Amino acid sequence: MAIQRTLSIIKPDATRRNLTGQINARFEENDLRIVAQKRIHMTRSQAEGFYAVHAERAFFGDLCDFMCSGPVVVQVLEGENAVTANRDIMGATNPANADEGTIRKDFGESIEANSVHGSDSPENAAIEIAFFFSQTELVG
Ligand code: IDP
Ligand code: MG
């Protein structure tokens, strides 16, 4: 087991419904520590840059529109196997397929408006954390 960090984003559908605290509680209840956090309104070009890996997907344009449709909370979570632990807490991409008790099952509105983002590997976590945070903003 290793202590890792992962990037999380509370998406616009969740900030609109004032769910930031309830979602953060899920992380803390599951032993993930929020070591950096800020509320931002992404620009279209930031959203396009962040999701560049999905640029060829049919849903890319809609996804970028959605991610800059309102404020998001970008955050760094730290804990044992944080990348996988967070993916488990989040649940499947499509809330309809997500396990009971996961964030996406309980709060997600649709496959697109699924309330949270989480890095999918330690390598991508490092890239995604650096996309939004400088080293001095990470306070463990
Ligand atoms: P993930 O967020 O579970 O890692 P990805 O496949 O990386 O899922 O997709 C990134 C985001 O793109 C999803 O969280 C969701 O917001 C959106 N998305 C994924 N698949 C679809 C789709 O089929 N239609 C619309 N939006 C989608
Ligand atoms: Mg993904």
mmCIF file of C-alpha atoms and ligand atoms in Angstrom:
data_model
loop_
_atom_site.group_PDB
_atom_site.id
_atom_site.type_symbol
_atom_site.label_atom_id
_atom_site.label_comp_id
_atom_site.label_asym_id
_atom_site.label_seq_id
_atom_site.Cartn_x
_atom_site.Cartn_y
_atom_site.Cartn_z
ATOM 1 C CA MET A 1 0.000 0.000 0.000
ATOM 2 C CA ALA A 2 1.258 3.439 -0.845
ATOM 3 C CA ILE A 3 0.218 6.983 -0.059
ATOM 4 C CA GLN A 4 -0.876 8.615 -3.310
ATOM 5 C CA ARG A 5 -2.450 11.825 -4.480
ATOM 6 C CA THR A 6 -5.224 12.105 -7.051
ATOM 7 C CA LEU A 7 -7.046 14.953 -8.743
ATOM 8 C CA SER A 8 -10.764 15.305 -8.034
ATOM 9 C CA ILE A 9 -13.223 17.761 -9.547
ATOM 10 C CA ILE A 10 -16.675 18.465 -8.154
ATOM 11 C CA LYS A 11 -18.514 19.176 -11.406
ATOM 12 C CA PRO A 12 -20.997 21.987 -12.216
ATOM 13 C CA ASP A 13 -24.098 19.810 -11.702
ATOM 14 C CA ALA A 14 -22.998 19.231 -8.104
ATOM 15 C CA THR A 15 -21.918 22.791 -7.245
ATOM 16 C CA ARG A 16 -25.267 24.012 -8.674
ATOM 17 C CA ARG A 17 -27.096 21.796 -6.174
ATOM 18 C CA ASN A 18 -24.818 22.909 -3.298
ATOM 19 C CA LEU A 19 -23.388 19.407 -2.789
ATOM 20 C CA THR A 20 -19.748 20.345 -2.182
ATOM 21 C CA GLY A 21 -19.867 19.580 1.535
ATOM 22 C CA GLN A 22 -21.735 16.291 1.138
ATOM 23 C CA ILE A 23 -19.270 15.118 -1.501
ATOM 24 C CA ASN A 24 -16.251 16.192 0.549
ATOM 25 C CA ALA A 25 -17.668 14.236 3.493
ATOM 26 C CA ARG A 26 -17.583 11.071 1.354
ATOM 27 C CA PHE A 27 -13.855 11.548 0.803
ATOM 28 C CA GLU A 28 -13.084 12.230 4.457
ATOM 29 C CA GLU A 29 -15.284 9.364 5.714
ATOM 30 C CA ASN A 30 -13.201 7.093 3.469
ATOM 31 C CA ASP A 31 -9.845 8.346 4.793
ATOM 32 C CA LEU A 32 -8.954 10.585 1.876
ATOM 33 C CA ARG A 33 -7.543 13.940 2.971
ATOM 34 C CA ILE A 34 -8.237 17.114 0.962
ATOM 35 C CA VAL A 35 -4.731 18.608 0.724
ATOM 36 C CA ALA A 36 -5.635 21.320 -1.816
ATOM 37 C CA GLN A 37 -8.942 22.766 -2.961
ATOM 38 C CA LYS A 38 -10.212 25.742 -4.949
ATOM 39 C CA ARG A 39 -13.452 26.799 -6.556
ATOM 40 C CA ILE A 40 -12.956 28.030 -10.107
ATOM 41 C CA HIS A 41 -14.995 28.698 -13.222
ATOM 42 C CA MET A 42 -13.157 26.902 -16.023
ATOM 43 C CA THR A 43 -12.738 28.626 -19.354
ATOM 44 C CA ARG A 44 -13.626 26.690 -22.514
ATOM 45 C CA SER A 45 -9.936 26.398 -23.381
ATOM 46 C CA GLN A 46 -9.103 25.075 -19.900
ATOM 47 C CA ALA A 47 -11.824 22.420 -20.271
ATOM 48 C CA GLU A 48 -10.551 21.502 -23.738
ATOM 49 C CA GLY A 49 -6.995 21.221 -22.405
ATOM 50 C CA PHE A 50 -7.978 19.166 -19.406
ATOM 51 C CA TYR A 51 -10.025 16.702 -21.478
ATOM 52 C CA ALA A 52 -7.696 16.712 -24.517
ATOM 53 C CA VAL A 53 -7.414 12.904 -24.279
ATOM 54 C CA HIS A 54 -11.117 12.762 -25.227
ATOM 55 C CA ALA A 55 -10.849 15.252 -28.137
ATOM 56 C CA GLU A 56 -11.884 12.663 -30.736
ATOM 57 C CA ARG A 57 -14.920 11.418 -28.798
ATOM 58 C CA ALA A 58 -18.406 12.395 -29.984
ATOM 59 C CA PHE A 59 -19.247 13.814 -26.552
ATOM 60 C CA PHE A 60 -16.145 16.075 -26.329
ATOM 61 C CA GLY A 61 -17.832 19.362 -27.297
ATOM 62 C CA ASP A 62 -20.800 18.839 -24.991
ATOM 63 C CA LEU A 63 -18.485 17.761 -22.168
ATOM 64 C CA CYS A 64 -16.385 20.932 -22.485
ATOM 65 C CA ASP A 65 -19.537 23.080 -22.583
ATOM 66 C CA PHE A 66 -20.797 21.323 -19.457
ATOM 67 C CA MET A 67 -17.526 21.670 -17.546
ATOM 68 C CA CYS A 68 -17.515 25.445 -18.036
ATOM 69 C CA SER A 69 -21.286 25.880 -17.502
ATOM 70 C CA GLY A 70 -20.787 26.773 -13.835
ATOM 71 C CA PRO A 71 -18.249 26.680 -11.019
ATOM 72 C CA VAL A 72 -16.287 23.554 -10.214
ATOM 73 C CA VAL A 73 -14.200 22.635 -7.181
ATOM 74 C CA VAL A 74 -10.788 21.249 -8.115
ATOM 75 C CA GLN A 75 -9.057 19.382 -5.339
ATOM 76 C CA VAL A 76 -6.206 17.058 -4.512
ATOM 77 C CA LEU A 77 -7.016 14.019 -2.382
ATOM 78 C CA GLU A 78 -4.309 12.133 -0.488
ATOM 79 C CA GLY A 79 -4.403 8.686 1.093
ATOM 80 C CA GLU A 80 -3.663 4.986 0.741
ATOM 81 C CA ASN A 81 -4.001 4.078 -2.942
ATOM 82 C CA ALA A 82 -5.852 7.350 -3.431
ATOM 83 C CA VAL A 83 -6.355 6.914 -7.187
ATOM 84 C CA THR A 84 -8.212 3.607 -6.925
ATOM 85 C CA ALA A 85 -9.818 4.480 -3.597
ATOM 86 C CA ASN A 86 -11.346 7.606 -5.118
ATOM 87 C CA ARG A 87 -12.569 5.743 -8.221
ATOM 88 C CA ASP A 88 -14.333 3.308 -5.862
ATOM 89 C CA ILE A 89 -15.925 6.152 -3.878
ATOM 90 C CA MET A 90 -17.015 7.849 -7.146
ATOM 91 C CA GLY A 91 -18.614 4.823 -8.817
ATOM 92 C CA ALA A 92 -19.032 4.027 -12.514
ATOM 93 C CA THR A 93 -19.052 6.772 -15.167
ATOM 94 C CA ASN A 94 -22.758 6.258 -15.853
ATOM 95 C CA PRO A 95 -24.699 6.811 -12.598
ATOM 96 C CA ALA A 96 -27.210 4.201 -13.800
ATOM 97 C CA ASN A 97 -24.442 1.581 -13.583
ATOM 98 C CA ALA A 98 -22.810 2.845 -10.386
ATOM 99 C CA ASP A 99 -22.822 0.777 -7.197
ATOM 100 C CA GLU A 100 -25.063 1.702 -4.281
ATOM 101 C CA GLY A 101 -23.512 4.218 -1.932
ATOM 102 C CA THR A 102 -21.183 5.775 -4.493
ATOM 103 C CA ILE A 103 -21.160 9.509 -5.223
ATOM 104 C CA ARG A 104 -22.311 9.057 -8.802
ATOM 105 C CA LYS A 105 -25.142 6.701 -7.794
ATOM 106 C CA ASP A 106 -26.367 9.055 -5.087
ATOM 107 C CA PHE A 107 -25.829 12.411 -6.810
ATOM 108 C CA GLY A 108 -25.134 11.951 -10.546
ATOM 109 C CA GLU A 109 -27.766 13.248 -12.967
ATOM 110 C CA SER A 110 -26.590 11.605 -16.206
ATOM 111 C CA ILE A 111 -23.582 9.959 -17.854
ATOM 112 C CA GLU A 112 -22.287 13.480 -18.580
ATOM 113 C CA ALA A 113 -23.431 15.339 -15.444
ATOM 114 C CA ASN A 114 -22.029 12.712 -13.110
ATOM 115 C CA SER A 115 -20.975 15.065 -10.287
ATOM 116 C CA VAL A 116 -17.268 14.194 -9.956
ATOM 117 C CA HIS A 117 -14.059 13.626 -11.881
ATOM 118 C CA GLY A 118 -11.225 11.448 -10.573
ATOM 119 C CA SER A 119 -7.843 10.624 -12.097
ATOM 120 C CA ASP A 120 -7.624 7.103 -13.552
ATOM 121 C CA SER A 121 -3.929 6.340 -12.881
ATOM 122 C CA PRO A 122 -1.061 7.689 -10.754
ATOM 123 C CA GLU A 123 0.610 8.967 -13.941
ATOM 124 C CA ASN A 124 -2.461 10.908 -15.026
ATOM 125 C CA ALA A 125 -2.997 12.108 -11.459
ATOM 126 C CA ALA A 126 0.400 13.810 -11.513
ATOM 127 C CA ILE A 127 -0.375 15.464 -14.861
ATOM 128 C CA GLU A 128 -3.858 16.543 -13.777
ATOM 129 C CA ILE A 129 -2.696 17.906 -10.407
ATOM 130 C CA ALA A 130 -0.037 19.998 -12.166
ATOM 131 C CA PHE A 131 -2.710 21.288 -14.568
ATOM 132 C CA PHE A 132 -4.496 23.104 -11.721
ATOM 133 C CA PHE A 133 -2.060 23.420 -8.798
ATOM 134 C CA SER A 134 1.465 24.563 -8.079
ATOM 135 C CA GLN A 135 3.554 22.563 -5.577
ATOM 136 C CA THR A 136 3.191 25.263 -2.909
ATOM 137 C CA GLU A 137 -0.611 24.912 -3.009
ATOM 138 C CA LEU A 138 -0.430 21.248 -1.923
ATOM 139 C CA VAL A 139 -0.489 21.206 1.868
ATOM 140 C CA GLY A 140 -0.355 17.693 3.248
HETATM 141 P P1 IDP B 1 -14.619 8.865 -16.056
HETATM 142 O O1 IDP B 1 -14.979 10.290 -15.664
HETATM 143 O O2 IDP B 1 -15.427 7.850 -15.294
HETATM 144 O O3 IDP B 1 -13.122 8.594 -15.998
HETATM 145 P P2 IDP B 1 -14.320 9.051 -18.957
HETATM 146 O O4 IDP B 1 -14.575 7.937 -19.909
HETATM 147 O O5 IDP B 1 -12.907 9.448 -18.699
HETATM 148 O O6 IDP B 1 -15.079 8.681 -17.583
HETATM 149 O O7 IDP B 1 -15.130 10.303 -19.490
HETATM 150 C C1 IDP B 1 -14.881 11.597 -18.993
HETATM 151 C C2 IDP B 1 -16.204 12.288 -18.768
HETATM 152 O O8 IDP B 1 -16.867 12.460 -20.020
HETATM 153 C C3 IDP B 1 -17.216 11.512 -17.924
HETATM 154 O O9 IDP B 1 -17.011 11.657 -16.531
HETATM 155 C C4 IDP B 1 -18.518 12.143 -18.358
HETATM 156 O O10 IDP B 1 -18.725 13.426 -17.743
HETATM 157 C C5 IDP B 1 -18.266 12.346 -19.842
HETATM 158 N N1 IDP B 1 -18.728 11.200 -20.648
HETATM 159 C C6 IDP B 1 -18.169 9.961 -20.734
HETATM 160 N N2 IDP B 1 -18.835 9.172 -21.570
HETATM 161 C C7 IDP B 1 -19.860 9.930 -22.049
HETATM 162 C C8 IDP B 1 -20.933 9.669 -22.974
HETATM 163 O O11 IDP B 1 -21.072 8.575 -23.539
HETATM 164 N N3 IDP B 1 -21.810 10.708 -23.198
HETATM 165 C C9 IDP B 1 -21.675 11.937 -22.606
HETATM 166 N N4 IDP B 1 -20.687 12.215 -21.737
HETATM 167 C C10 IDP B 1 -19.794 11.227 -21.458
HETATM 168 MG MG MG B 2 -11.603 9.466 -17.085
#
